[in-house]
Coordinates of C-alpha atoms in Angstrom, one line a residue:
Chain A
M1 CA 67.6 -35.5 -20.2
A2 CA 68.5 -32.0 -21.1
N3 CA 71.5 -30.7 -20.3
Y4 CA 71.1 -26.3 -20.2
Y5 CA 73.9 -24.0 -19.6
Q6 CA 71.0 -20.9 -19.0
P7 CA 67.8 -22.6 -19.3
E8 CA 65.3 -19.8 -18.5
I9 CA 67.0 -18.3 -21.7
E10 CA 67.0 -21.0 -24.2
T11 CA 64.1 -22.2 -23.1
A12 CA 62.2 -19.3 -23.0
S13 CA 58.9 -18.7 -24.4
P14 CA 59.0 -17.5 -28.3
E15 CA 57.0 -14.1 -27.5
Q16 CA 59.7 -13.9 -24.5
I17 CA 62.4 -14.5 -26.5
R18 CA 60.6 -11.8 -29.8
A19 CA 60.7 -9.1 -27.1
W20 CA 64.0 -9.8 -26.5
Q21 CA 64.9 -9.6 -29.7
D22 CA 62.5 -6.9 -30.2
E23 CA 63.8 -4.1 -27.3
R24 CA 67.1 -4.7 -28.5
L25 CA 67.6 -4.4 -31.8
V26 CA 65.6 -0.7 -30.9
A27 CA 68.5 -0.6 -29.1
Q28 CA 71.5 -1.7 -31.1
V29 CA 70.5 0.2 -33.9
K30 CA 70.8 3.1 -31.5
H31 CA 73.9 2.1 -30.3
V32 CA 74.8 2.3 -34.3
W33 CA 73.3 5.0 -34.9
D34 CA 74.6 7.0 -32.6
N35 CA 78.1 5.5 -32.8
V36 CA 79.2 4.0 -36.4
P37 CA 79.1 6.2 -38.7
Y38 CA 79.2 3.8 -41.8
Y39 CA 76.4 2.1 -41.4
R40 CA 74.4 5.8 -41.0
A41 CA 75.9 6.7 -44.1
K42 CA 73.9 3.0 -45.1
M43 CA 70.8 3.7 -43.3
E44 CA 70.6 7.5 -44.5
E45 CA 71.0 6.8 -47.9
K46 CA 68.4 4.0 -47.2
G47 CA 65.7 7.6 -46.0
V48 CA 66.5 4.9 -42.8
T49 CA 66.3 6.4 -39.0
P50 CA 67.0 4.6 -36.0
D51 CA 63.2 6.2 -35.1
D52 CA 61.6 3.7 -38.0
I53 CA 63.0 0.3 -36.0
K54 CA 60.2 -0.5 -33.8
S55 CA 60.6 -3.1 -33.6
C56 CA 62.3 -6.7 -35.5
A57 CA 58.8 -6.1 -37.8
D58 CA 61.1 -3.6 -39.4
L59 CA 64.1 -5.1 -39.6
H60 CA 63.8 -5.2 -43.7
K61 CA 64.4 -1.6 -43.5
L62 CA 67.8 -2.1 -42.3
P63 CA 70.7 -1.8 -45.0
F64 CA 72.9 -5.0 -45.8
L65 CA 76.6 -5.6 -44.5
T66 CA 78.2 -7.6 -46.2
K67 CA 81.8 -8.6 -46.8
D68 CA 83.0 -5.6 -48.9
D69 CA 82.4 -3.5 -46.3
L70 CA 83.9 -5.0 -43.9
R71 CA 87.3 -4.2 -46.3
E72 CA 85.9 -1.1 -47.1
A73 CA 86.3 -0.1 -43.5
Y74 CA 89.1 -2.2 -42.6
P75 CA 90.4 -1.7 -39.8
Y76 CA 88.5 0.4 -37.8
G77 CA 85.3 1.3 -39.8
L78 CA 82.7 -1.3 -38.1
M79 CA 83.4 0.0 -34.6
G80 CA 81.2 0.5 -32.2
K81 CA 83.2 1.5 -29.6
P82 CA 86.2 3.0 -28.5
L83 CA 89.8 1.2 -28.6
S84 CA 90.3 1.2 -25.7
E85 CA 87.3 -0.5 -25.0
C86 CA 88.4 -3.3 -26.2
V87 CA 90.5 -6.5 -25.2
R88 CA 90.5 -8.2 -28.5
I89 CA 90.6 -9.6 -31.9
Q90 CA 90.4 -12.3 -33.8
S91 CA 90.3 -12.2 -37.5
T92 CA 89.9 -14.5 -40.9
S93 CA 90.8 -13.5 -44.7
G94 CA 89.2 -12.0 -46.6
T95 CA 87.9 -11.1 -50.4
T96 CA 91.0 -10.0 -51.6
G97 CA 94.0 -10.0 -49.0
K98 CA 92.5 -7.6 -46.7
R99 CA 91.6 -9.9 -43.7
V100 CA 88.3 -9.5 -41.8
V101 CA 89.5 -8.8 -38.0
A102 CA 86.9 -8.4 -34.9
F103 CA 86.8 -6.7 -31.8
Y104 CA 85.0 -7.4 -28.5
T105 CA 84.2 -5.7 -25.3
Q106 CA 84.7 -7.7 -21.8
K107 CA 81.2 -8.2 -22.6
D108 CA 81.4 -9.4 -25.6
I109 CA 83.6 -12.0 -24.7
D110 CA 81.3 -12.9 -21.5
L111 CA 78.8 -13.0 -24.5
W112 CA 80.0 -15.3 -27.1
E113 CA 81.1 -17.8 -24.5
D114 CA 78.2 -18.0 -22.9
C115 CA 77.3 -19.4 -26.2
C116 CA 80.5 -21.8 -26.5
A117 CA 78.8 -23.0 -23.2
R118 CA 75.2 -23.4 -24.6
A119 CA 77.5 -25.3 -27.8
I120 CA 78.6 -27.7 -25.1
M121 CA 76.5 -28.1 -22.3
A122 CA 73.4 -28.8 -25.6
V123 CA 76.1 -31.6 -26.5
G124 CA 76.0 -33.4 -22.7
G125 CA 78.3 -31.6 -21.1
T126 CA 79.1 -30.7 -17.5
K127 CA 81.9 -30.0 -15.4
D128 CA 83.8 -33.7 -14.5
D129 CA 83.9 -33.4 -18.6
V130 CA 87.7 -33.1 -19.8
C131 CA 87.1 -30.6 -23.2
H132 CA 89.3 -31.3 -25.5
V133 CA 89.8 -28.1 -27.9
S134 CA 91.8 -29.2 -31.4
Y135 CA 90.8 -26.3 -33.0
G136 CA 93.1 -23.7 -33.9
Y137 CA 94.6 -21.2 -31.3
G138 CA 95.6 -17.9 -32.4
L139 CA 94.0 -15.4 -34.9
F140 CA 91.2 -17.6 -35.4
T141 CA 87.5 -17.4 -33.4
G142 CA 87.6 -21.7 -33.2
G143 CA 90.2 -21.6 -30.5
P144 CA 89.5 -19.2 -28.0
G145 CA 85.5 -19.7 -28.4
L146 CA 85.1 -23.2 -27.5
N147 CA 88.3 -22.4 -24.5
G148 CA 86.2 -19.8 -22.7
G149 CA 83.1 -22.2 -23.7
S150 CA 84.4 -25.6 -21.7
H151 CA 85.7 -22.7 -18.6
K152 CA 82.4 -21.6 -18.1
V153 CA 80.5 -24.7 -18.5
G154 CA 83.7 -25.6 -15.6
C155 CA 84.6 -28.8 -17.5
L156 CA 88.6 -29.3 -16.9
T157 CA 89.8 -27.8 -20.4
L158 CA 92.6 -29.5 -22.0
P159 CA 93.8 -26.4 -25.0
M160 CA 95.3 -28.5 -27.1
S161 CA 95.0 -26.6 -29.9
S162 CA 95.9 -28.1 -33.7
G163 CA 98.3 -30.8 -35.3
N164 CA 100.2 -32.8 -33.7
T165 CA 98.4 -35.5 -33.2
D166 CA 100.2 -38.0 -31.5
R167 CA 100.2 -35.8 -28.9
Q168 CA 96.8 -35.4 -29.1
L169 CA 96.0 -38.5 -28.9
Q170 CA 98.7 -39.3 -25.6
F171 CA 96.7 -36.3 -23.9
M172 CA 93.1 -37.6 -24.7
C173 CA 94.5 -41.2 -23.3
D174 CA 96.0 -39.7 -20.5
L175 CA 94.1 -37.3 -19.5
G176 CA 90.8 -38.2 -20.8
S177 CA 89.8 -36.8 -22.6
T178 CA 85.7 -37.3 -23.3
I179 CA 84.4 -34.1 -25.6
I180 CA 86.6 -33.8 -28.8
C181 CA 86.4 -30.0 -29.9
C182 CA 87.6 -30.2 -33.6
T183 CA 87.0 -29.7 -37.7
P184 CA 84.9 -32.5 -38.8
S185 CA 87.8 -34.3 -41.2
Y186 CA 90.2 -33.6 -38.6
A187 CA 88.0 -35.9 -35.9
E188 CA 87.7 -38.4 -39.5
Y189 CA 92.0 -38.6 -38.9
L190 CA 91.5 -38.9 -35.4
A191 CA 89.6 -41.5 -35.4
E192 CA 91.7 -43.3 -37.6
S193 CA 94.9 -44.0 -36.2
I194 CA 92.6 -44.3 -32.7
E195 CA 92.4 -47.9 -34.7
E196 CA 95.8 -47.8 -36.4
R197 CA 97.7 -47.6 -33.0
G198 CA 94.9 -49.8 -31.6
L199 CA 94.1 -47.2 -28.8
K200 CA 90.6 -47.5 -29.1
D201 CA 89.6 -48.7 -25.7
Q202 CA 91.4 -46.3 -23.8
I203 CA 90.1 -43.6 -25.3
K204 CA 86.6 -41.8 -23.4
L205 CA 85.1 -40.1 -25.5
K206 CA 81.8 -39.5 -25.8
A207 CA 80.6 -36.6 -27.8
G208 CA 82.5 -34.5 -30.5
I209 CA 81.6 -30.5 -31.1
F210 CA 83.0 -30.2 -35.1
G211 CA 82.6 -27.2 -37.4
A212 CA 84.6 -24.6 -39.6
E213 CA 83.8 -26.6 -42.4
A214 CA 81.2 -28.3 -44.1
W215 CA 80.1 -32.0 -43.5
S216 CA 77.3 -34.6 -44.2
E217 CA 75.2 -36.7 -41.8
N218 CA 77.6 -39.9 -43.4
M219 CA 80.5 -38.4 -42.6
R220 CA 78.8 -38.1 -39.1
H221 CA 77.9 -41.3 -38.5
D222 CA 81.2 -42.5 -39.8
I223 CA 82.7 -40.3 -36.6
E224 CA 80.4 -41.5 -34.4
E225 CA 81.1 -45.2 -35.2
K226 CA 84.6 -44.7 -35.5
L227 CA 84.8 -43.0 -32.2
G228 CA 82.2 -44.6 -30.2
I229 CA 80.5 -41.1 -29.7
K230 CA 77.8 -38.7 -30.8
A231 CA 78.9 -36.4 -33.1
Y232 CA 77.7 -32.4 -33.0
D233 CA 78.1 -29.4 -35.2
I234 CA 78.5 -26.3 -35.2
Y235 CA 78.5 -22.6 -36.5
G236 CA 79.4 -19.9 -36.7
L237 CA 81.3 -16.5 -37.9
T238 CA 84.2 -14.7 -37.2
E239 CA 82.3 -11.3 -38.5
I240 CA 79.6 -12.4 -35.8
S241 CA 81.9 -13.4 -33.1
G242 CA 83.1 -17.1 -33.4
P243 CA 81.3 -20.6 -33.2
G244 CA 78.7 -21.3 -30.9
V245 CA 76.3 -18.4 -32.8
S246 CA 74.4 -21.7 -33.3
F247 CA 74.5 -25.0 -31.8
E248 CA 73.1 -28.6 -32.2
C249 CA 71.6 -30.9 -29.3
E250 CA 70.6 -33.8 -28.9
D251 CA 68.1 -34.1 -31.1
Q252 CA 70.7 -33.6 -34.6
T253 CA 68.3 -31.7 -36.5
G254 CA 69.5 -28.9 -37.1
M255 CA 71.5 -26.3 -35.4
H256 CA 70.1 -24.0 -33.2
I257 CA 70.6 -20.6 -33.3
N258 CA 70.8 -18.4 -30.4
E259 CA 68.3 -15.9 -31.3
D260 CA 68.7 -13.1 -27.8
H261 CA 71.7 -12.4 -29.5
F262 CA 71.7 -12.7 -32.8
I263 CA 69.1 -12.1 -35.1
A264 CA 68.6 -14.3 -38.6
E265 CA 66.7 -14.0 -41.7
I266 CA 67.0 -16.1 -44.9
I267 CA 66.6 -13.6 -48.1
N268 CA 67.1 -13.9 -51.9
P269 CA 70.6 -13.8 -52.4
E270 CA 69.6 -12.1 -56.2
T271 CA 67.2 -9.4 -54.7
G272 CA 67.7 -9.2 -51.4
E273 CA 64.0 -9.8 -50.2
V274 CA 63.5 -11.1 -47.2
L275 CA 61.9 -15.3 -47.8
P276 CA 59.6 -17.3 -44.9
E277 CA 60.4 -19.3 -42.5
G278 CA 61.1 -23.1 -44.8
E279 CA 62.8 -21.5 -47.5
K280 CA 65.7 -21.5 -49.4
G281 CA 68.1 -19.1 -49.2
E282 CA 71.0 -16.7 -47.9
L283 CA 71.1 -16.6 -44.5
V284 CA 71.4 -12.4 -43.1
F285 CA 72.7 -11.9 -38.9
S286 CA 72.4 -9.1 -36.7
C287 CA 74.2 -8.7 -34.1
I288 CA 71.6 -6.9 -31.2
T289 CA 73.5 -8.2 -27.7
K290 CA 78.3 -7.1 -29.4
E291 CA 79.4 -3.5 -28.4
A292 CA 82.2 -3.3 -30.5
F293 CA 81.4 -4.7 -34.0
P294 CA 77.3 -4.5 -33.8
L295 CA 77.2 -5.6 -37.9
L296 CA 73.3 -5.2 -38.9
R297 CA 72.2 -7.4 -41.1
Y298 CA 75.6 -9.2 -42.6
R299 CA 75.0 -11.6 -45.3
T300 CA 76.5 -14.8 -44.7
K301 CA 76.5 -15.7 -48.1
D302 CA 75.6 -19.1 -46.7
I303 CA 72.7 -21.0 -47.9
C304 CA 70.7 -23.0 -45.6
V305 CA 66.6 -22.7 -44.6
L306 CA 65.6 -21.8 -40.7
T307 CA 62.6 -23.7 -39.2
R308 CA 60.7 -23.2 -36.1
E309 CA 59.5 -26.7 -35.0
K310 CA 59.3 -27.7 -31.4
C311 CA 62.4 -29.5 -30.2
S312 CA 62.9 -32.2 -28.5
C313 CA 65.8 -31.2 -26.1
G314 CA 63.1 -28.0 -25.4
R315 CA 65.0 -25.5 -27.0
T316 CA 62.9 -22.4 -28.7
F317 CA 65.6 -21.1 -30.6
V318 CA 65.0 -21.2 -34.3
K319 CA 67.4 -23.7 -36.5
M320 CA 69.4 -23.6 -39.1
S321 CA 69.7 -26.7 -41.9
K322 CA 74.2 -27.2 -42.2
P323 CA 74.4 -24.4 -44.5
M324 CA 73.8 -26.2 -48.9
G325 CA 76.3 -23.9 -50.4
R326 CA 77.7 -20.6 -50.8
S327 CA 76.2 -17.4 -53.1
D328 CA 79.6 -16.2 -53.6
D329 CA 82.4 -18.3 -54.6
M330 CA 84.6 -18.4 -51.7
L331 CA 86.0 -22.4 -50.2
I332 CA 86.4 -23.7 -47.0
V333 CA 89.9 -25.6 -46.9
K334 CA 91.1 -26.8 -44.0
G335 CA 88.3 -24.5 -42.0
V336 CA 89.8 -21.6 -43.8
N337 CA 88.5 -19.1 -46.2
V338 CA 89.8 -19.7 -49.4
F339 CA 88.7 -16.8 -52.1
P340 CA 89.4 -17.4 -55.6
S341 CA 90.3 -13.4 -55.8
Q342 CA 93.3 -13.9 -53.5
I343 CA 95.1 -16.7 -55.2
E344 CA 94.3 -14.3 -58.5
Q345 CA 95.8 -11.7 -56.7
V346 CA 98.8 -13.9 -55.9
L347 CA 99.8 -15.3 -59.1
L348 CA 99.1 -11.9 -60.8
E349 CA 101.6 -10.2 -58.3
Q350 CA 104.1 -12.8 -58.7
G351 CA 103.7 -12.3 -62.9
Y352 CA 101.8 -15.5 -63.6
P353 CA 98.5 -15.8 -65.9
A354 CA 95.6 -14.8 -64.2
N355 CA 94.7 -17.9 -65.8
Y356 CA 94.1 -20.8 -62.8
Q357 CA 92.4 -23.5 -61.6
I358 CA 92.2 -24.4 -58.0
V359 CA 91.7 -28.0 -57.2
V360 CA 90.0 -29.6 -53.5
D361 CA 90.0 -32.8 -53.2
R362 CA 90.4 -34.1 -49.2
V363 CA 93.0 -37.0 -49.3
N364 CA 93.2 -39.2 -45.9
H365 CA 90.5 -37.0 -44.4
S366 CA 92.0 -33.9 -44.9
D367 CA 92.0 -31.2 -47.6
T368 CA 94.2 -30.1 -50.0
L369 CA 94.2 -27.8 -52.5
E370 CA 96.5 -27.4 -55.4
V371 CA 96.6 -24.6 -58.2
M372 CA 96.9 -25.0 -61.4
V373 CA 98.9 -22.4 -63.1
E374 CA 99.9 -22.4 -67.2
M375 CA 103.2 -22.3 -68.0
T376 CA 104.0 -19.0 -69.8
P377 CA 107.5 -18.1 -72.2
E378 CA 108.2 -15.4 -69.5
N379 CA 108.6 -17.4 -66.7
F380 CA 110.1 -20.4 -68.4
S381 CA 113.8 -21.6 -67.8
D382 CA 116.0 -24.0 -69.5
N383 CA 117.5 -24.4 -65.8
L384 CA 115.0 -26.9 -63.8
G385 CA 116.5 -25.4 -60.7
Q386 CA 115.3 -21.9 -61.6
I387 CA 111.3 -23.1 -62.4
T388 CA 111.6 -25.2 -58.8
E389 CA 112.5 -21.7 -57.8
M390 CA 110.0 -19.5 -58.5
E391 CA 107.4 -22.6 -58.0
K392 CA 108.2 -22.0 -54.3
S393 CA 108.7 -19.2 -54.3
L394 CA 104.5 -18.6 -54.8
V395 CA 104.1 -22.0 -53.3
A396 CA 105.2 -19.5 -50.4
A397 CA 103.2 -16.5 -51.6
L398 CA 99.9 -18.0 -51.7
K399 CA 100.4 -19.1 -47.9
A400 CA 101.2 -15.8 -46.5
M401 CA 98.1 -14.7 -48.7
L402 CA 95.8 -17.5 -47.7
G403 CA 97.8 -19.2 -43.8
I404 CA 97.1 -22.6 -45.5
Y405 CA 99.6 -24.6 -48.1
A406 CA 98.8 -24.9 -51.1
K407 CA 100.2 -27.4 -54.2
V408 CA 101.6 -25.6 -57.3
K409 CA 101.3 -27.8 -60.6
L410 CA 102.8 -25.7 -63.6
V411 CA 100.7 -26.6 -66.9
A412 CA 101.5 -26.4 -70.2
P413 CA 99.3 -23.3 -71.5
K414 CA 95.7 -23.8 -72.7
T415 CA 95.5 -27.1 -70.9
I416 CA 93.3 -24.6 -68.3
A417 CA 89.6 -26.6 -69.2
R418 CA 87.5 -23.5 -70.2
S419 CA 83.7 -24.2 -71.0
E420 CA 82.2 -21.7 -73.0
G421 CA 84.8 -19.2 -73.3
K422 CA 84.9 -18.2 -69.6
A423 CA 87.5 -20.4 -67.3
V424 CA 86.3 -23.1 -65.0
R425 CA 88.0 -21.9 -61.8
I426 CA 87.4 -24.5 -59.3
I427 CA 86.8 -28.6 -58.8
D428 CA 85.5 -29.5 -55.9
K429 CA 86.5 -33.2 -55.4
R430 CA 85.6 -33.4 -52.0
K431 CA 82.7 -36.0 -51.3
I432 CA 81.8 -35.6 -48.1
Chain B
M1 CA 128.8 -20.2 -84.8
K2 CA 126.7 -19.3 -81.7
I3 CA 125.2 -23.7 -80.9
N4 CA 122.1 -23.7 -79.5
Q5 CA 119.5 -25.6 -77.3
I6 CA 115.9 -25.8 -77.5
S7 CA 114.2 -26.5 -74.4
V8 CA 110.2 -26.9 -73.9
F9 CA 108.2 -26.8 -71.4
L10 CA 106.7 -30.4 -70.7
E11 CA 103.6 -31.3 -68.7
N12 CA 104.3 -35.0 -67.2
R13 CA 101.1 -36.3 -69.5
T14 CA 101.3 -39.4 -70.8
G15 CA 102.3 -39.6 -74.9
Q16 CA 103.9 -35.7 -74.3
L17 CA 107.1 -36.3 -75.6
A18 CA 105.8 -38.4 -78.9
E19 CA 103.5 -35.8 -79.7
I20 CA 106.5 -33.2 -79.9
T21 CA 109.2 -36.2 -81.8
H22 CA 105.9 -36.5 -84.2
L23 CA 105.9 -33.1 -85.6
L24 CA 109.3 -32.5 -85.4
A25 CA 109.9 -36.4 -88.0
D26 CA 106.1 -34.7 -89.8
N27 CA 108.4 -31.8 -90.9
G28 CA 111.4 -33.9 -91.8
V29 CA 113.3 -32.4 -88.4
D30 CA 116.3 -34.8 -88.0
M31 CA 117.9 -34.7 -84.0
R32 CA 120.9 -35.0 -83.0
A33 CA 120.5 -35.4 -78.4
I34 CA 118.2 -35.5 -77.2
S35 CA 117.6 -34.7 -72.9
I36 CA 115.0 -34.4 -70.2
A37 CA 114.9 -32.7 -66.7
E38 CA 111.7 -33.4 -64.8
T39 CA 110.1 -32.9 -61.5
A40 CA 107.0 -34.8 -60.7
D41 CA 104.7 -32.7 -62.0
Y42 CA 106.8 -31.0 -65.7
G43 CA 109.5 -31.1 -67.0
I44 CA 112.0 -30.3 -69.3
L45 CA 113.2 -31.3 -73.2
R46 CA 116.3 -30.4 -74.2
L47 CA 117.0 -30.9 -78.0
L48 CA 119.3 -30.2 -80.4
V49 CA 118.4 -30.8 -83.5
D50 CA 119.6 -30.8 -87.2
D51 CA 117.2 -27.4 -88.1
T52 CA 116.6 -25.6 -85.1
E53 CA 114.6 -22.6 -86.9
R54 CA 112.7 -24.7 -88.1
A55 CA 111.5 -26.7 -85.0
E56 CA 111.2 -23.9 -83.4
G57 CA 108.9 -22.5 -85.3
I58 CA 107.2 -25.4 -85.9
L59 CA 107.0 -26.8 -82.1
R60 CA 105.3 -23.0 -81.6
E61 CA 103.0 -23.0 -84.0
N62 CA 101.8 -25.5 -81.6
G63 CA 101.2 -24.1 -78.8
N64 CA 104.8 -25.4 -77.1
I65 CA 106.8 -23.2 -74.3
L66 CA 109.9 -23.0 -75.5
T67 CA 113.4 -20.7 -75.0
L68 CA 116.4 -21.4 -77.0
T69 CA 119.9 -21.4 -74.6
P70 CA 123.6 -21.5 -76.0
V71 CA 125.5 -24.3 -75.2
T72 CA 129.0 -25.6 -75.7
I73 CA 129.5 -28.7 -77.4
V74 CA 132.6 -30.8 -76.9
G75 CA 134.5 -33.8 -79.3
V76 CA 136.4 -36.3 -76.6
P77 CA 138.0 -39.7 -78.4
D78 CA 135.6 -42.4 -77.5
E79 CA 138.0 -44.3 -74.7
P80 CA 138.1 -44.5 -71.0
A81 CA 138.8 -41.6 -69.3
A82 CA 138.3 -39.0 -71.6
L83 CA 135.4 -37.2 -70.3
S84 CA 136.5 -37.7 -67.2
K85 CA 139.9 -35.8 -68.2
L86 CA 137.9 -33.4 -69.5
L87 CA 135.8 -32.7 -66.4
S88 CA 138.9 -32.5 -64.9
V89 CA 140.2 -29.4 -66.4
L90 CA 137.0 -27.8 -66.4
A91 CA 136.5 -29.2 -62.4
D92 CA 140.3 -27.4 -61.1
N93 CA 139.3 -24.9 -63.1
G94 CA 135.6 -23.9 -61.2
V95 CA 133.6 -24.2 -63.9
D96 CA 129.8 -24.3 -63.1
I97 CA 128.1 -27.4 -64.6
V98 CA 124.9 -27.0 -64.7
Y99 CA 123.7 -29.4 -67.0
M100 CA 125.4 -32.2 -69.5
Y101 CA 124.8 -34.7 -72.3
S102 CA 125.5 -36.5 -75.1
L103 CA 124.9 -36.2 -78.6
F104 CA 123.4 -39.9 -79.3
T105 CA 125.2 -39.8 -82.9
H106 CA 129.1 -40.3 -82.9
P107 CA 130.6 -37.8 -86.0
G108 CA 134.1 -38.8 -85.9
G109 CA 133.9 -41.4 -83.8
K110 CA 134.2 -39.1 -81.0
A111 CA 131.6 -38.7 -78.4
Y112 CA 130.0 -35.5 -77.6
M113 CA 129.1 -34.0 -74.8
V114 CA 126.6 -30.9 -75.1
F115 CA 127.5 -28.5 -71.2
R116 CA 125.6 -26.2 -70.1
V117 CA 127.3 -24.2 -68.5
A118 CA 126.6 -21.1 -65.3
D119 CA 129.4 -19.0 -66.5
K120 CA 129.9 -19.0 -70.9
D121 CA 132.6 -17.2 -71.5
K122 CA 134.4 -18.4 -68.7
L123 CA 134.4 -22.4 -70.0
S124 CA 135.8 -21.2 -73.1
D125 CA 138.9 -19.5 -72.0
V126 CA 139.2 -22.6 -70.2
L127 CA 139.4 -24.7 -72.8
D128 CA 141.2 -22.3 -75.3
A129 CA 143.7 -22.2 -72.1
N130 CA 144.4 -26.4 -72.3
G131 CA 143.6 -27.5 -75.8
I132 CA 140.0 -28.6 -76.1
S133 CA 138.6 -27.4 -78.9
K134 CA 134.8 -26.9 -78.8
A135 CA 132.6 -28.6 -81.6
T136 CA 131.5 -26.9 -85.2
K137 CA 128.1 -27.2 -86.4
E138 CA 129.3 -28.6 -89.3
E139 CA 131.2 -30.5 -87.5
I140 CA 128.5 -32.5 -86.0
G141 CA 125.4 -32.2 -88.7
L142 CA 124.0 -28.8 -87.3
K143 CA 122.7 -26.1 -90.0

């Protein structure tokens, strides 16, 4: 018994979807050529003009965009509409401290929220549901996106934001939340807190929409069992809009990409060559309906597989697997993007050597981030107070850069493991 | 007549202290005082040894991070209230003590206190004004 937000789109024939994509891509390339000088220059450099793009078959002719481009063009260089037409900014962290800022017109927000509404209805959401959104609200896209989607479905929306588990549980019990949206690790934490407090029989949850970090089938089963719900995945990134770029349906075998808005390709991350559907590679998105931030061929760095099989839910959109890894060194910690280069920059600014190690773990269902730094003669003092002060200011600088707490661990010189002269920078101990 | 303490960075790891004391023992360095300040993750080992220069060289050669810190040492009679009296003088005169520990040898039957203070000159003036003498290197067996 499938539940669609926009059935005529979500179950359209593959030919119809392709026709929309062809038409919208051609128009979008013109829009970008006329309004985004940064991308026009890239096209000119490749010797491509809008006349060369007649359908999706020509997509491969267009140049790629990467996070480096976003940094170079920061903040306004990739905008397709004047600021006066924009109504919203969302943001995420970038590679070397510069944040990624994405702009939205009212139409962009509308379409993004449609995508989130599809995701909520795909898990069985209706206007009779109480949708409890525990993603962070603010610059992070998680809260605002699902909040908007929940409104569109007509759910009673609980804009909880993240944190304050006592209040989350109180509202969940008192107001009868039926759908929970949060990170999978927070869902695990909530499940455990519910068990500890013996609240299980007061919980009315039936489904959860979990994203913004990696999770496994094991975690899915664990959450489903502990919370007595069905657990669904959702995928997105700020550059492309936010959560809802793709979403899971009742079949729970991958996430349907909203192909009427985004064209997905899989490429070989080394060569940039487009790979046939079904092969594993880097996911690339082209936004064909966005106005304010119309990225074309944006490399997500997420490694995954696309499959276009008939889905039991009746949706015809292509499905992507859970990301299986990254083609860069980005880490996702507590749902936040963390680049080792950001940590390196802070260390250098604070007078520490760039020899460090990042240890990520998951303790009590919450990610932990530890930065091991080697002590130097310059930073050492016989006075413990002085060292702890320095440590505190390093922790504060890391928090300012990353947006999350990182524990600093000072270690003796030459203790950070090196392999073949190259330091091992990241140790991810999370078992997910 | 400066007396230097050697301060060594210690990682919180089983056996780290033994490594350092072995190193000093193998090289015939004799310790006069030892003190450790620690947090959950690391510590600072503070040492007074008979031959500071030699110990410093050995420790550095073996990759330790250390610093030399001038300290002031005062001998007090080994009897009840002696330390209390000394500390009262310092307190009354506003001497800010960063940390303090004692020698484990008792030359001349006295207890010797090692002081690291915020203002070394002030401590010196206060001791002089109150007729309290500072220990010399010879007195406590330092080279």
